[in-house]
C-alpha positions as a Python dict, from the first residue, in 0.01 Angstrom:
ca = {
    (1, 'X'): (0, 0, 0),
    (2, 'X'): (375, -23, 14),
    (3, 'X'): (578, -338, -44),
    (4, 'X'): (833, -291, 232),
    (5, 'X'): (764, -429, 576),
    (6, 'X'): (930, -304, 889),
    (7, 'X'): (1156, -613, 920),
    (8, 'X'): (1208, -632, 542),
    (9, 'X'): (1090, -993, 524),
    (10, 'X'): (1026, -1142, 180),
    (11, 'X'): (678, -1091, 49),
    (12, 'X'): (503, -1303, -212),
    (13, 'X'): (228, -1225, -461),
    (14, 'X'): (16, -1502, -321),
    (15, 'X'): (133, -1596, 28),
    (16, 'X'): (-88, -1907, 45),
    (17, 'X'): (65, -2059, -270),
    (18, 'X'): (404, -2230, -255),
    (19, 'X'): (499, -2150, -618),
    (20, 'X'): (405, -1784, -585),
    (21, 'X'): (634, -1514, -733),
    (22, 'X'): (826, -1289, -501),
    (23, 'X'): (681, -940, -480),
    (24, 'X'): (914, -658, -566),
    (25, 'X'): (994, -391, -310),
    (26, 'X'): (895, -28, -363),
    (27, 'X'): (871, 267, -129),
    (28, 'X'): (527, 419, -90),
    (29, 'X'): (657, 740, -253),
    (30, 'X'): (781, 554, -561),
    (31, 'X'): (456, 353, -567),
    (32, 'X'): (237, 664, -573),
    (33, 'X'): (445, 845, -837),
    (34, 'X'): (432, 546, -1072),
    (35, 'X'): (51, 516, -1038),
    (36, 'X'): (-1, 884, -1108),
    (37, 'X'): (236, 883, -1406),
    (38, 'X'): (87, 578, -1576),
    (39, 'X'): (-270, 687, -1502),
    (40, 'X'): (-205, 1025, -1668),
    (41, 'X'): (-29, 860, -1964),
    (42, 'X'): (-318, 618, -2023),
    (43, 'X'): (-580, 899, -1992),
    (44, 'X'): (-384, 1128, -2223),
    (45, 'X'): (-353, 854, -2486),
    (46, 'X'): (-726, 781, -2477),
    (47, 'X'): (-817, 1152, -2487),
    (48, 'X'): (-592, 1237, -2783),
    (49, 'X'): (-701, 941, -2993),
    (50, 'X'): (-1065, 1010, -2905),
    (51, 'X'): (-1023, 1356, -3052),
    (52, 'X'): (-899, 1198, -3377),
    (53, 'X'): (-1190, 951, -3381),
    (54, 'X'): (-1452, 1219, -3323),
    (55, 'X'): (-1294, 1456, -3578),
    (56, 'X'): (-1292, 1209, -3864),
    (57, 'X'): (-1625, 1052, -3773),
    (58, 'X'): (-1811, 1381, -3733),
    (59, 'X'): (-1691, 1601, -4019),
    (60, 'X'): (-1807, 1470, -4355),
    (61, 'X'): (-1526, 1648, -4542),
    (62, 'X'): (-1284, 1419, -4360),
    (63, 'X'): (-1444, 1098, -4487),
    (64, 'X'): (-1165, 1008, -4729),
    (65, 'X'): (-993, 668, -4773),
    (66, 'X'): (-669, 792, -4611),
    (67, 'X'): (-853, 936, -4310),
    (68, 'X'): (-1051, 613, -4264),
    (69, 'X'): (-719, 432, -4217),
    (70, 'X'): (-608, 702, -3972),
    (71, 'X'): (-938, 652, -3789),
    (72, 'X'): (-875, 278, -3764),
    (73, 'X'): (-524, 346, -3633),
    (74, 'X'): (-667, 587, -3370),
    (75, 'X'): (-924, 324, -3256),
    (76, 'X'): (-643, 69, -3204),
    (77, 'X'): (-433, 331, -3020),
    (78, 'X'): (-726, 439, -2803),
    (79, 'X'): (-806, 81, -2691),
    (80, 'X'): (-439, 26, -2619),
    (81, 'X'): (-450, 328, -2386),
    (82, 'X'): (-783, 214, -2241),
    (83, 'X'): (-708, -154, -2180),
    (84, 'X'): (-346, -255, -2231),
    (85, 'X'): (-171, 45, -2064),
    (86, 'X'): (-365, 31, -1731),
    (87, 'X'): (-343, -345, -1693),
    (88, 'X'): (25, -361, -1785),
    (89, 'X'): (95, -63, -1556),
    (90, 'X'): (-63, -241, -1262),
    (91, 'X'): (142, -550, -1339),
    (92, 'X'): (459, -339, -1364),
    (93, 'X'): (401, -142, -1045),
    (94, 'X'): (273, -429, -832),
    (95, 'X'): (535, -664, -986),
    (96, 'X'): (265, -931, -970),
    (97, 'X'): (-11, -1051, -1204),
    (98, 'X'): (-331, -1057, -996),
    (99, 'X'): (-583, -1109, -1275),
    (100, 'X'): (-569, -1483, -1319),
    (101, 'X'): (-459, -1724, -1596),
    (102, 'X'): (-769, -1682, -1815),
    (103, 'X'): (-748, -1302, -1828),
    (104, 'X'): (-373, -1330, -1885),
    (105, 'X'): (-446, -1514, -2214),
    (106, 'X'): (-718, -1265, -2307),
    (107, 'X'): (-485, -971, -2229),
    (108, 'X'): (-206, -1116, -2446),
    (109, 'X'): (-457, -1166, -2733),
    (110, 'X'): (-590, -811, -2701),
    (111, 'X'): (-243, -659, -2680),
    (112, 'X'): (-126, -860, -2985),
    (113, 'X'): (-441, -767, -3175),
    (114, 'X'): (-404, -394, -3114),
    (115, 'X'): (-32, -381, -3189),
    (116, 'X'): (-52, -595, -3507),
    (117, 'X'): (-361, -401, -3627),
    (118, 'X'): (-167, -74, -3584),
    (119, 'X'): (115, -209, -3801),
    (120, 'X'): (-139, -336, -4058),
    (121, 'X'): (-291, 9, -4073),
    (122, 'X'): (49, 161, -4138),
    (123, 'X'): (91, -81, -4430),
    (124, 'X'): (-244, 35, -4569),
    (125, 'X'): (-138, 398, -4526),
    (126, 'X'): (187, 328, -4716),
    (127, 'X'): (-6, 160, -5000),
    (128, 'X'): (-259, 445, -5011),
    (129, 'X'): (15, 710, -5033),
    (130, 'X'): (211, 504, -5288),
    (131, 'X'): (-89, 496, -5522),
    (132, 'X'): (-174, 864, -5460),
    (133, 'X'): (177, 987, -5532),
    (134, 'X'): (309, 736, -5786),
    (135, 'X'): (-13, 668, -5977),
    (136, 'X'): (-236, 975, -5918),
    (137, 'X'): (-459, 914, -6220),
    (138, 'X'): (-546, 565, -6098),
    (139, 'X'): (-604, 671, -5734),
    (140, 'X'): (-978, 753, -5754),
    (141, 'X'): (-1047, 417, -5920),
    (142, 'X'): (-807, 198, -5723),
    (143, 'X'): (-853, 348, -5374),
    (144, 'X'): (-1224, 391, -5294),
    (145, 'X'): (-1401, 428, -4959),
    (146, 'X'): (-1561, 84, -4993),
    (147, 'X'): (-1232, -90, -5075),
    (148, 'X'): (-1060, 90, -4789),
    (149, 'X'): (-1331, -14, -4540),
    (150, 'X'): (-1305, -375, -4657),
    (151, 'X'): (-927, -366, -4620),
    (152, 'X'): (-953, -224, -4264),
    (153, 'X'): (-1210, -485, -4159),
    (154, 'X'): (-992, -761, -4308),
    (155, 'X'): (-691, -633, -4111),
    (156, 'X'): (-883, -641, -3782),
    (157, 'X'): (-1027, -985, -3856),
    (158, 'X'): (-695, -1142, -3958),
    (159, 'X'): (-517, -987, -3658),
    (160, 'X'): (-782, -1129, -3427),
    (161, 'X'): (-756, -1481, -3567),
    (162, 'X'): (-376, -1474, -3584),
    (163, 'X'): (-329, -1358, -3224),
    (164, 'X'): (-597, -1589, -3087),
    (165, 'X'): (-441, -1892, -3251),
    (166, 'X'): (-88, -1778, -3160),
    (167, 'X'): (-162, -1739, -2787),
    (168, 'X'): (-388, -2048, -2762),
    (169, 'X'): (-179, -2297, -2956),
    (170, 'X'): (164, -2145, -3008),
    (171, 'X'): (264, -2062, -2654),
    (172, 'X'): (494, -2294, -2461),
    (173, 'X'): (329, -2491, -2179),
    (174, 'X'): (442, -2300, -1869),
    (175, 'X'): (312, -2547, -1605),
    (176, 'X'): (624, -2770, -1615),
    (177, 'X'): (886, -2491, -1627),
    (178, 'X'): (1084, -2429, -1312),
    (179, 'X'): (1164, -2067, -1406),
    (180, 'X'): (798, -1960, -1403),
    (181, 'X'): (616, -1878, -1079),
    (182, 'X'): (251, -1817, -994),
    (183, 'X'): (177, -1446, -1027),
    (184, 'X'): (321, -1355, -1368),
    (185, 'X'): (182, -1342, -1717),
    (186, 'X'): (460, -1433, -1964),
    (187, 'X'): (417, -1503, -2331),
    (188, 'X'): (672, -1761, -2444),
    (189, 'X'): (614, -1881, -2797),
    (190, 'X'): (747, -2210, -2932),
    (191, 'X'): (1031, -2181, -3185),
    (192, 'X'): (820, -2225, -3501),
    (193, 'X'): (559, -1964, -3401),
    (194, 'X'): (833, -1733, -3272),
    (195, 'X'): (1007, -1723, -3612),
    (196, 'X'): (673, -1699, -3793),
    (197, 'X'): (565, -1410, -3575),
    (198, 'X'): (892, -1232, -3631),
    (199, 'X'): (845, -1250, -4009),
    (200, 'X'): (468, -1175, -4020),
    (201, 'X'): (453, -917, -3743),
    (202, 'X'): (773, -722, -3813),
    (203, 'X'): (1009, -811, -4098),
    (204, 'X'): (761, -838, -4381),
    (205, 'X'): (538, -534, -4305),
    (206, 'X'): (833, -310, -4214),
    (207, 'X'): (1020, -409, -4531),
    (208, 'X'): (708, -337, -4736),
    (209, 'X'): (651, 0, -4569),
    (210, 'X'): (1012, 111, -4605),
    (211, 'X'): (1022, -2, -4973),
    (212, 'X'): (702, 187, -5057),
    (213, 'X'): (814, 508, -4885),
    (214, 'X'): (1153, 503, -5051),
    (215, 'X'): (970, 480, -5385),
    (216, 'X'): (728, 755, -5276),
    (217, 'X'): (1005, 998, -5177),
    (218, 'X'): (1200, 929, -5497),
    (219, 'X'): (887, 1012, -5705),
    (220, 'X'): (819, 1322, -5489),
    (221, 'X'): (1177, 1437, -5548),
    (222, 'X'): (1137, 1396, -5922),
    (223, 'X'): (801, 1577, -5919),
    (224, 'X'): (948, 1872, -5729),
    (225, 'X'): (1224, 1901, -5985),
    (226, 'X'): (968, 1903, -6273),
    (227, 'X'): (745, 2159, -6096),
    (228, 'X'): (1039, 2388, -6027),
    (229, 'X'): (1150, 2364, -6390),
    (230, 'X'): (798, 2440, -6519),
    (231, 'X'): (751, 2731, -6282),
    (232, 'X'): (1080, 2886, -6393),
    (233, 'X'): (958, 2858, -6752),
    (234, 'X'): (611, 2994, -6662),
    (235, 'X'): (443, 2681, -6795),
    (236, 'X'): (322, 2527, -6474),
    (237, 'X'): (-52, 2467, -6425),
    (238, 'X'): (-134, 2595, -6081),
    (239, 'X'): (-406, 2345, -6002),
    (240, 'X'): (-199, 2042, -6093),
    (241, 'X'): (108, 2164, -5909),
    (242, 'X'): (-91, 2243, -5592),
    (243, 'X'): (-242, 1894, -5606),
    (244, 'X'): (99, 1726, -5638),
    (245, 'X'): (242, 1937, -5357),
    (246, 'X'): (-58, 1850, -5142),
    (247, 'X'): (-13, 1475, -5203),
    (248, 'X'): (360, 1509, -5132),
    (249, 'X'): (291, 1687, -4802),
    (250, 'X'): (43, 1420, -4696),
    (251, 'X'): (298, 1149, -4780),
    (252, 'X'): (568, 1330, -4578),
    (253, 'X'): (340, 1365, -4273),
    (254, 'X'): (236, 1004, -4280),
    (255, 'X'): (598, 909, -4346),
    (256, 'X'): (689, 1077, -4016),
    (257, 'X'): (424, 872, -3836),
    (258, 'X'): (563, 549, -3986),
    (259, 'X'): (923, 652, -3896),
    (260, 'X'): (831, 725, -3538),
    (261, 'X'): (649, 391, -3516),
    (262, 'X'): (951, 204, -3652),
    (263, 'X'): (1190, 385, -3416),
    (264, 'X'): (972, 268, -3125),
    (265, 'X'): (962, -89, -3253),
    (266, 'X'): (1306, -161, -3392),
    (267, 'X'): (1502, -160, -3055),
    (268, 'X'): (1246, -405, -2910),
    (269, 'X'): (1275, -648, -3205),
    (270, 'X'): (1654, -618, -3227),
    (271, 'X'): (1671, -761, -2878),
    (272, 'X'): (1409, -1022, -2972),
    (273, 'X'): (1605, -1130, -3282),
    (274, 'X'): (1945, -1137, -3116),
    (275, 'X'): (1803, -1293, -2798),
    (276, 'X'): (2005, -1042, -2595),
    (277, 'X'): (1966, -1084, -2221),
    (278, 'X'): (1858, -754, -2065),
    (279, 'X'): (1732, -650, -1725),
    (280, 'X'): (1361, -645, -1655),
    (281, 'X'): (1377, -264, -1632),
    (282, 'X'): (1520, -239, -1985),
    (283, 'X'): (1258, -482, -2116),
    (284, 'X'): (979, -280, -1949),
    (285, 'X'): (1120, 42, -2093),
    (286, 'X'): (1122, -95, -2449),
    (287, 'X'): (772, -236, -2412),
    (288, 'X'): (641, 102, -2294),
    (289, 'X'): (813, 271, -2589),
    (290, 'X'): (575, 68, -2805),
    (291, 'X'): (281, 184, -2597),
    (292, 'X'): (383, 548, -2589),
    (293, 'X'): (381, 549, -2970),
    (294, 'X'): (0, 537, -2939),
    (295, 'X'): (-13, 889, -2795),
    (296, 'X'): (246, 1031, -3036),
    (297, 'X'): (36, 993, -3352),
    (298, 'X'): (-229, 1255, -3257),
    (299, 'X'): (52, 1495, -3161),
    (300, 'X'): (202, 1455, -3509),
    (301, 'X'): (-143, 1521, -3661),
    (302, 'X'): (-172, 1840, -3450),
    (303, 'X'): (169, 1957, -3572),
    (304, 'X'): (120, 1888, -3941),
    (305, 'X'): (-257, 1875, -4012),
    (306, 'X'): (-450, 2207, -4005),
    (307, 'X'): (-776, 2013, -4031),
    (308, 'X'): (-704, 1833, -3703),
    (309, 'X'): (-634, 2157, -3513),
    (310, 'X'): (-959, 2309, -3652),
    (311, 'X'): (-1155, 1993, -3568),
    (312, 'X'): (-1023, 1992, -3211),
    (313, 'X'): (-1118, 2356, -3171),
    (314, 'X'): (-1475, 2276, -3282),
    (315, 'X'): (-1488, 1977, -3041),
    (316, 'X'): (-1347, 2152, -2734),
    (317, 'X'): (-1571, 2458, -2786),
    (318, 'X'): (-1869, 2220, -2831),
    (319, 'X'): (-1948, 2365, -3173),
    (320, 'X'): (-1997, 2012, -3301),
    (321, 'X'): (-2336, 2010, -3120),
    (322, 'X'): (-2463, 2289, -3351),
    (323, 'X'): (-2699, 2187, -3631),
    (324, 'X'): (-2523, 2096, -3958),
    (325, 'X'): (-2183, 2127, -3790),
    (326, 'X'): (-2080, 1803, -3962),
    (327, 'X'): (-2091, 1991, -4293),
    (328, 'X'): (-1831, 2250, -4186),
    (329, 'X'): (-1530, 2251, -4419),
    (330, 'X'): (-1243, 2202, -4179),
    (331, 'X'): (-1009, 2137, -4472),
    (332, 'X'): (-1026, 2490, -4620),
    (333, 'X'): (-893, 2346, -4945),
    (334, 'X'): (-600, 2172, -4775),
    (335, 'X'): (-560, 1808, -4858),
    (336, 'X'): (-613, 1570, -4574),
}
């Protein structure tokens, strides 16, 4: 289905409706390439995050507080690839919203829920690593599996309520606006909710994350200096030093995940804060940078986590169907 007609006459999303949006023009070649690209991207995102979910869920050795947060992050990323990416890709390629007003609101709520939950999970990861590195003796008592599960559930619940209320009551009434046509799904928040959303959804969590990681890396730097001094003097306890190095490595890996996330988000919000007028192509590109972040996290795990590579090998070779496979130690004494 191409958009161009032989006489190049203007086409509309809904030809029977006077206020219909104008349909964008694409060649059939461009149309097919875009569909293949976005279909593969969505499928790849779902597949990679499903590997993370199966790995952490199946292997009992991976049932740690930190990995439970990574599991929650993977669930949000998987649903973003399963629901948000395909729907938004169709809207982008077709240049029309064909799913109706009701589903438009549901879609905006789901998209907001998944994105805000991902950021909430990154805050939990930052807090988890902060306690593990800066207060290691208190970690087993302060960060338990039960407390972590409760925190994760609270994040999902609060994100659901916040986004439902925001879309339902905080959006501007579009029915009386002359710049909105039938066949698009815009989210235009009123001023109060726009400022509130900026603070709650970006400035506060990002400031908290950056502050915690700056403190973490300062402590890690100090610990490395102490370990190096003790090792030179032959006084270093091997078990304690290995543990500290392990925690530091975990903090570094998760710090990379947070950094990549912020790099994907910051350009989008800079334009949002400054209200810079950009082309629709630039806006779409920045939006998809946010989505693509969802398939980057598993790649980072594969690069830095030996347990993830071993888990994926067990999954792809179907060894997880063997009896007692969940008891296999995929960590091999490496910290998660």
